[in-house]
Tab-separated table of C-alpha atoms in Angstrom:
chain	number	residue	atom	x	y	z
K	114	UNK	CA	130.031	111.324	94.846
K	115	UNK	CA	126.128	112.715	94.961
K	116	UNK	CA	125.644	114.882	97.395
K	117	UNK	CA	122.087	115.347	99.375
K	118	UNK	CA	122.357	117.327	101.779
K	119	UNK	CA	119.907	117.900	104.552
K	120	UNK	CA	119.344	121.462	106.553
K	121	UNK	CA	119.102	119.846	109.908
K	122	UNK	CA	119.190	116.450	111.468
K	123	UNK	CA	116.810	117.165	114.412
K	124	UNK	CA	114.113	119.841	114.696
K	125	UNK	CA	112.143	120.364	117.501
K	126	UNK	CA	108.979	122.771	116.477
K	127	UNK	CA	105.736	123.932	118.301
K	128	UNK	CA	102.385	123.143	117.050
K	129	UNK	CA	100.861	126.261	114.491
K	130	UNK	CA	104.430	126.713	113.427
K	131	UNK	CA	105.301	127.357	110.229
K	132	UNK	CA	108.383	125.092	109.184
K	133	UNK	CA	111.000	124.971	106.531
K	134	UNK	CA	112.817	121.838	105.480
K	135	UNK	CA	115.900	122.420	103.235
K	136	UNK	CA	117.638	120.013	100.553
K	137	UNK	CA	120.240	120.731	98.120
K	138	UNK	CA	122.142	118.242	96.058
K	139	UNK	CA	125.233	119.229	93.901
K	140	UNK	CA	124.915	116.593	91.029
K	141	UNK	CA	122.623	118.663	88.901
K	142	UNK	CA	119.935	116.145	89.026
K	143	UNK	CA	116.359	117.064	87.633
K	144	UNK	CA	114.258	115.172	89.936
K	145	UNK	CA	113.850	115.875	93.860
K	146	UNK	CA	111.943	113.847	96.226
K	147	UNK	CA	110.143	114.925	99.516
K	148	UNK	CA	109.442	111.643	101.973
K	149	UNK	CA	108.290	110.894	105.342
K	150	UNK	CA	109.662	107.626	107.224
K	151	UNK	CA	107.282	106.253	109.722
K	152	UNK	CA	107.327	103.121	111.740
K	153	UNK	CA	105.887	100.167	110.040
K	154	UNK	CA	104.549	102.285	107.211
K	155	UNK	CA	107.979	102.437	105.346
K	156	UNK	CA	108.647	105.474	102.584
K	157	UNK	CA	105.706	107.560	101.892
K	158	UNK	CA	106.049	110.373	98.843
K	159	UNK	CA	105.185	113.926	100.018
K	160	UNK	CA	105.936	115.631	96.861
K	161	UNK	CA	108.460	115.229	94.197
K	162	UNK	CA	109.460	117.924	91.596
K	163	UNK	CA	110.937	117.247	88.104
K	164	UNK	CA	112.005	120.824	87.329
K	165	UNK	CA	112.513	124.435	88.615
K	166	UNK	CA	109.418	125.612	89.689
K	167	UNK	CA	107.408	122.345	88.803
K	168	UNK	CA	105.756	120.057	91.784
K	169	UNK	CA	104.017	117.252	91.616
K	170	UNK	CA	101.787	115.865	94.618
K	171	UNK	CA	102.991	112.764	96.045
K	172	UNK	CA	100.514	110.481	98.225
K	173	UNK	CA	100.510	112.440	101.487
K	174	UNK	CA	100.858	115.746	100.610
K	175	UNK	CA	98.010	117.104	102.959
K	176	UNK	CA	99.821	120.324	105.100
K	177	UNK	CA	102.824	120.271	103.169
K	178	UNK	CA	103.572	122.355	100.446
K	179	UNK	CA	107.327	122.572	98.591
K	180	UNK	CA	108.972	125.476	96.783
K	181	UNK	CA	112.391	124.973	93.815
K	182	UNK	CA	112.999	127.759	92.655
K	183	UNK	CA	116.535	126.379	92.328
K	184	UNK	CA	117.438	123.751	90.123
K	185	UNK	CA	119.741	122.274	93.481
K	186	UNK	CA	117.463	123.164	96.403
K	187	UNK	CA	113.935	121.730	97.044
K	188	UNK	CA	112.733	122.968	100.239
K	189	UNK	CA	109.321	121.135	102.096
K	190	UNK	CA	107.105	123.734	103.933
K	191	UNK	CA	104.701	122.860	106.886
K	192	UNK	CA	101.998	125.733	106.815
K	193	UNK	CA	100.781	124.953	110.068
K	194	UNK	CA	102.879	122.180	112.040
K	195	UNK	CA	100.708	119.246	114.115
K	196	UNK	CA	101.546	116.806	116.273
K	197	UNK	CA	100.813	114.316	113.143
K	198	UNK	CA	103.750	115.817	111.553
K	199	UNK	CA	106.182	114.773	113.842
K	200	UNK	CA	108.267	112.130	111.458
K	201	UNK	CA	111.417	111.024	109.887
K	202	UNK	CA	112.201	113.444	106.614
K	203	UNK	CA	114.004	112.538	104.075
K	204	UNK	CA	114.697	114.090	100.772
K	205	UNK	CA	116.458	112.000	97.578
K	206	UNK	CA	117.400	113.329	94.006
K	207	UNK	CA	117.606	111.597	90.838
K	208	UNK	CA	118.041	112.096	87.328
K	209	UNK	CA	115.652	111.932	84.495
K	210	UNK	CA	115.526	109.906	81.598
K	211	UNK	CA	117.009	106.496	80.877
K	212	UNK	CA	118.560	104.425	81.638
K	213	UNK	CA	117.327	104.539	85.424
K	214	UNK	CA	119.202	105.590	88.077
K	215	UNK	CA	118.752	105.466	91.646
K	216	UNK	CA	117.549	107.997	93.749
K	217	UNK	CA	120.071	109.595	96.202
K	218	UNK	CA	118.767	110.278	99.722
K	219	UNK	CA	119.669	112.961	102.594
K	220	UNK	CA	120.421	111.722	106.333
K	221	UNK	CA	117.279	112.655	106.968
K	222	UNK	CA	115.853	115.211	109.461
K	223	UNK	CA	114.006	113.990	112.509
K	224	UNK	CA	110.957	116.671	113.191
K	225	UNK	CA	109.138	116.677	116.550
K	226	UNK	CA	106.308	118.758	117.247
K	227	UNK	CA	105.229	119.521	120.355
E	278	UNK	CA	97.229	102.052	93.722
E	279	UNK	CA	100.811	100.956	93.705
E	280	UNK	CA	102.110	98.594	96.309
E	281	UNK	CA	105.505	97.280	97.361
E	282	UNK	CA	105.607	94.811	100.157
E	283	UNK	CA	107.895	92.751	102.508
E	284	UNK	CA	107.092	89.282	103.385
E	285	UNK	CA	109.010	89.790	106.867
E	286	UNK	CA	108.994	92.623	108.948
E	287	UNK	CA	112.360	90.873	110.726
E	288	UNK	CA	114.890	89.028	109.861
E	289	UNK	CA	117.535	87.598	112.385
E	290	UNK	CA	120.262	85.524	110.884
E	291	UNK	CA	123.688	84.436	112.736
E	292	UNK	CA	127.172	85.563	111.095
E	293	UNK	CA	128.710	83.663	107.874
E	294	UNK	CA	125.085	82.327	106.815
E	295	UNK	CA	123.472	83.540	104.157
E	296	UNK	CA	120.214	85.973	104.035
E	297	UNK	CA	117.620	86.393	101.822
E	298	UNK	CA	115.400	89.511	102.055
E	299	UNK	CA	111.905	89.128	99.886
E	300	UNK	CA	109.513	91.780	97.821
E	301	UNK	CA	106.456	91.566	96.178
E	302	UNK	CA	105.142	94.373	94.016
E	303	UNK	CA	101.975	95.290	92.054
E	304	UNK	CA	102.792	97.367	88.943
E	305	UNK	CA	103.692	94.798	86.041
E	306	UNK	CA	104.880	97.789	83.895
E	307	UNK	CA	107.626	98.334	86.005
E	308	UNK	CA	110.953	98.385	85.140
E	309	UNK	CA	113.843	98.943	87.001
E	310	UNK	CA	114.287	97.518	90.590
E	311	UNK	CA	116.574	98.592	93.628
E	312	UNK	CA	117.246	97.515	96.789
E	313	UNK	CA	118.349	100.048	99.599
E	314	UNK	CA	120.250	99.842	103.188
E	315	UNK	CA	118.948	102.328	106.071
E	316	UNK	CA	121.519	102.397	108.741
E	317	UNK	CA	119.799	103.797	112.006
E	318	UNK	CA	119.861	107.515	111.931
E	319	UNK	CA	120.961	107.503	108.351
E	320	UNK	CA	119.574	108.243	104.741
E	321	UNK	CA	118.935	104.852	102.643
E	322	UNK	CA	121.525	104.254	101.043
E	323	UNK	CA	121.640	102.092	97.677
E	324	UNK	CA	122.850	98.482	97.262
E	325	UNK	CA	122.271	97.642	93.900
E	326	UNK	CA	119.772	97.430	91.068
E	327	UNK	CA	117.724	95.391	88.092
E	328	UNK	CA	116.111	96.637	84.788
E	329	UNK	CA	113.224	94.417	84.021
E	330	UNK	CA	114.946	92.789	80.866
E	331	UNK	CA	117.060	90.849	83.695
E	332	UNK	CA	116.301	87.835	85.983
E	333	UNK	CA	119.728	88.221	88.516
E	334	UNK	CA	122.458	90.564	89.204
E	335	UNK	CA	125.103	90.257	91.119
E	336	UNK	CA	127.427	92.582	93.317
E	337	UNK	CA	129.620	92.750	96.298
E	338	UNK	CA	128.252	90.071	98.510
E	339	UNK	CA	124.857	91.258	97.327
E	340	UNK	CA	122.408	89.685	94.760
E	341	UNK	CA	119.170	90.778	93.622
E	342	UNK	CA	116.794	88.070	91.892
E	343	UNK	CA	114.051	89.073	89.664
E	344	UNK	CA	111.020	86.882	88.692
E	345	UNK	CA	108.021	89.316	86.977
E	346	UNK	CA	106.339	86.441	86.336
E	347	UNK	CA	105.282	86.588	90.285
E	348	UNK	CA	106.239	90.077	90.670
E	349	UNK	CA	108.366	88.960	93.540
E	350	UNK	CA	111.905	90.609	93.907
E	351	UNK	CA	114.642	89.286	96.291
E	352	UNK	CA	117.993	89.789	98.475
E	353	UNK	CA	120.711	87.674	98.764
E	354	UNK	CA	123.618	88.797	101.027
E	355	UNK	CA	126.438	86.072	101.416
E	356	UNK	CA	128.131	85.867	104.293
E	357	UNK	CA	126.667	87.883	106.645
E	358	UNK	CA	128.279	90.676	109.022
E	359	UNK	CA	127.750	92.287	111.573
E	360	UNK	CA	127.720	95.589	109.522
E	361	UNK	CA	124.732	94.065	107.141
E	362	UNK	CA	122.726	94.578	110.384
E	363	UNK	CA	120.609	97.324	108.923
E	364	UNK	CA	116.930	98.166	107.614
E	365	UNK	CA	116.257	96.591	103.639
E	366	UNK	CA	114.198	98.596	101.327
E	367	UNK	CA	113.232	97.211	98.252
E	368	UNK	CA	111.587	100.220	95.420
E	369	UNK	CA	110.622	100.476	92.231
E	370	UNK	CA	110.397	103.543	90.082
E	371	UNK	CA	106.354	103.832	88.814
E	372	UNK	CA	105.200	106.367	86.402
E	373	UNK	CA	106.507	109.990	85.914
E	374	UNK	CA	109.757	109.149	87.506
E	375	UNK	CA	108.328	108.265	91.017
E	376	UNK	CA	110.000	106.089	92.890
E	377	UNK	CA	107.789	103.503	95.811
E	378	UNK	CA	109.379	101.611	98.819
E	379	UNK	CA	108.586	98.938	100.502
E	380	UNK	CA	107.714	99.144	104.399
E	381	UNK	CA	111.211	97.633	104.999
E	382	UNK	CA	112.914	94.697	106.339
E	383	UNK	CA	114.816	94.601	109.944
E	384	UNK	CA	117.736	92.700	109.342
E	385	UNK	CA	119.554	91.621	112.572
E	386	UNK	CA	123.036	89.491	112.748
E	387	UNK	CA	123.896	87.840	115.294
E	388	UNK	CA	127.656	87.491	116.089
C-alpha cells in the first residue's frame, strides 16, 4: 500500500517562528502536494512539486515556501508563522502521466499558532 | 478560476437508506473524477473514480455518476452505515497534474 507519511500530527508553534512540515511517501511517486484544510473552505493547494527540486505555486502560497530535494520527501516551510496559519495540513502524492491516478494523502498535521 | 462545489454542506440520512452526495464543477476539459472520505482526524482517503469517457462506475456499495453535459458529478452509497458517517470530497485533477476539491459534504447516519 502507498505510504504518506506525515512528521507530526499536532504542532503547537509561537508566532515569528520558523516551521518545518515533513512528508515522505515510499511509492516513488513524482508528484507531491502541499494543502491546507479549513472549515467551510474545503482543500486549498499550497504548493505542489512534480520533480526533485521543481515547485510549483499553488493558490495560497503566501508565507509558505517548500523544499524536495528528495524525490520521497517534500517538506512545507513557514518563514514566519501567524496566527492565520494555524490550519489543518495535509500533504498527498501522486503519479504522473496517464492514465490518472489518485492522489494519496497524509493524516494530516494540525498546526496551532499562538 | 477553477471551482468544485457541493450542493449540501450536510447530509443526515438514517441507516439502510440510500445517500446521494452531489458536485458541480467548472472546468469542461476535465477528465478524470474522484470522490474522497475524510474520517475526523484523518487524511482523505479515496473511494473511487471516473475518466471523462464514462457516465457511471460502480464499486463496493459506492457509485459515482457522471453527466459533463451539466458538469455535475454524484455519490451514491447503498445501504448506509454507521461507518459511512464521514466528510465527502469530490476533486478533479485540472491542468499540470493539479488536483481541486470540493468544500466537502458532512455526511451523518443515523442508527
Amino acid at each position: 500500500d502507498v505510504k504518506v507519511t506525515q512528521s507530526s500530527r499536532y504542532l503547537v508553534k509561537r508566532t515569528g517562528e520558523k516551521v518545518f512540515l515533513e512528508c515522505v511517501q515510499d511509492m516513488d511517486h513524482e508528484n507531491m502536494f502541499w494543502y491546507r484544510q479549513d472549515p467551510g473552505l474545503g482543500l486549498r493547494l499550497i504548493y505542489f512539486s512534480y520533480d526533485v527540486k521543481m515547485k510549483e505555486k499553488g493558490d495560497i502560497p503566501e508565507g509558505y515556501s517548500v523544499s524536495r530535494e528528495k524525490k520521497e520527501r517534500f517538506s512545507l516551510i513557514l518563514e514566519s508563522a501567524s496566527t492565520n496559519q494555524t490550519s489543518m495540513y495535509l500533504c498527498a502524492s501522486s503519479l504522473i502521466g496517464q492514465p490518472n491516478t489518485e492522489a494519496f494523502f497524509g493524516q494530516g498535521t494540525r498546526l496551532t499558532v499562538v | 478560476g477553477e471551482s468544485v462545489g457541493l450542493h449540501l454542506p450536510t447530509l443526515s440520512v438514517q441507516e439502510g437508506d440510500n445517500s446521494i452526495i452531489n458536485c458541480a464543477y467548472s472546468n469542461s476539459a476535465s477528465d478524470y473524477f474522484i470522490w474522497y472520505k475524510q474520517e475526523s482526524g484523518k487524511g482523505p482517503q479515496f473511494i473511487i473514480d471516473i475518466r471523462s469517457n464514462m457516465d457511471k462506475r460502480q464499486g463496493q456499495r459506492v457509485t459515482v455518476l457522471l453527466n459533463k453535459t451539466v458538469k455535475h458529478l454524484s455519490l451514491q452509497i447503498a445501504a448506509t452505515q454507521p461507518g459511512d458517517s464521514a466528510v465527502y470530497f469530490c476533486a478533479y485533477q485540472g491542468n499540470g497534474n493539479q488536483f481541486y476539491f470540493g468544500t466537502g459534504t458532512s455526511l451523518t447516519v443515523i442508527p
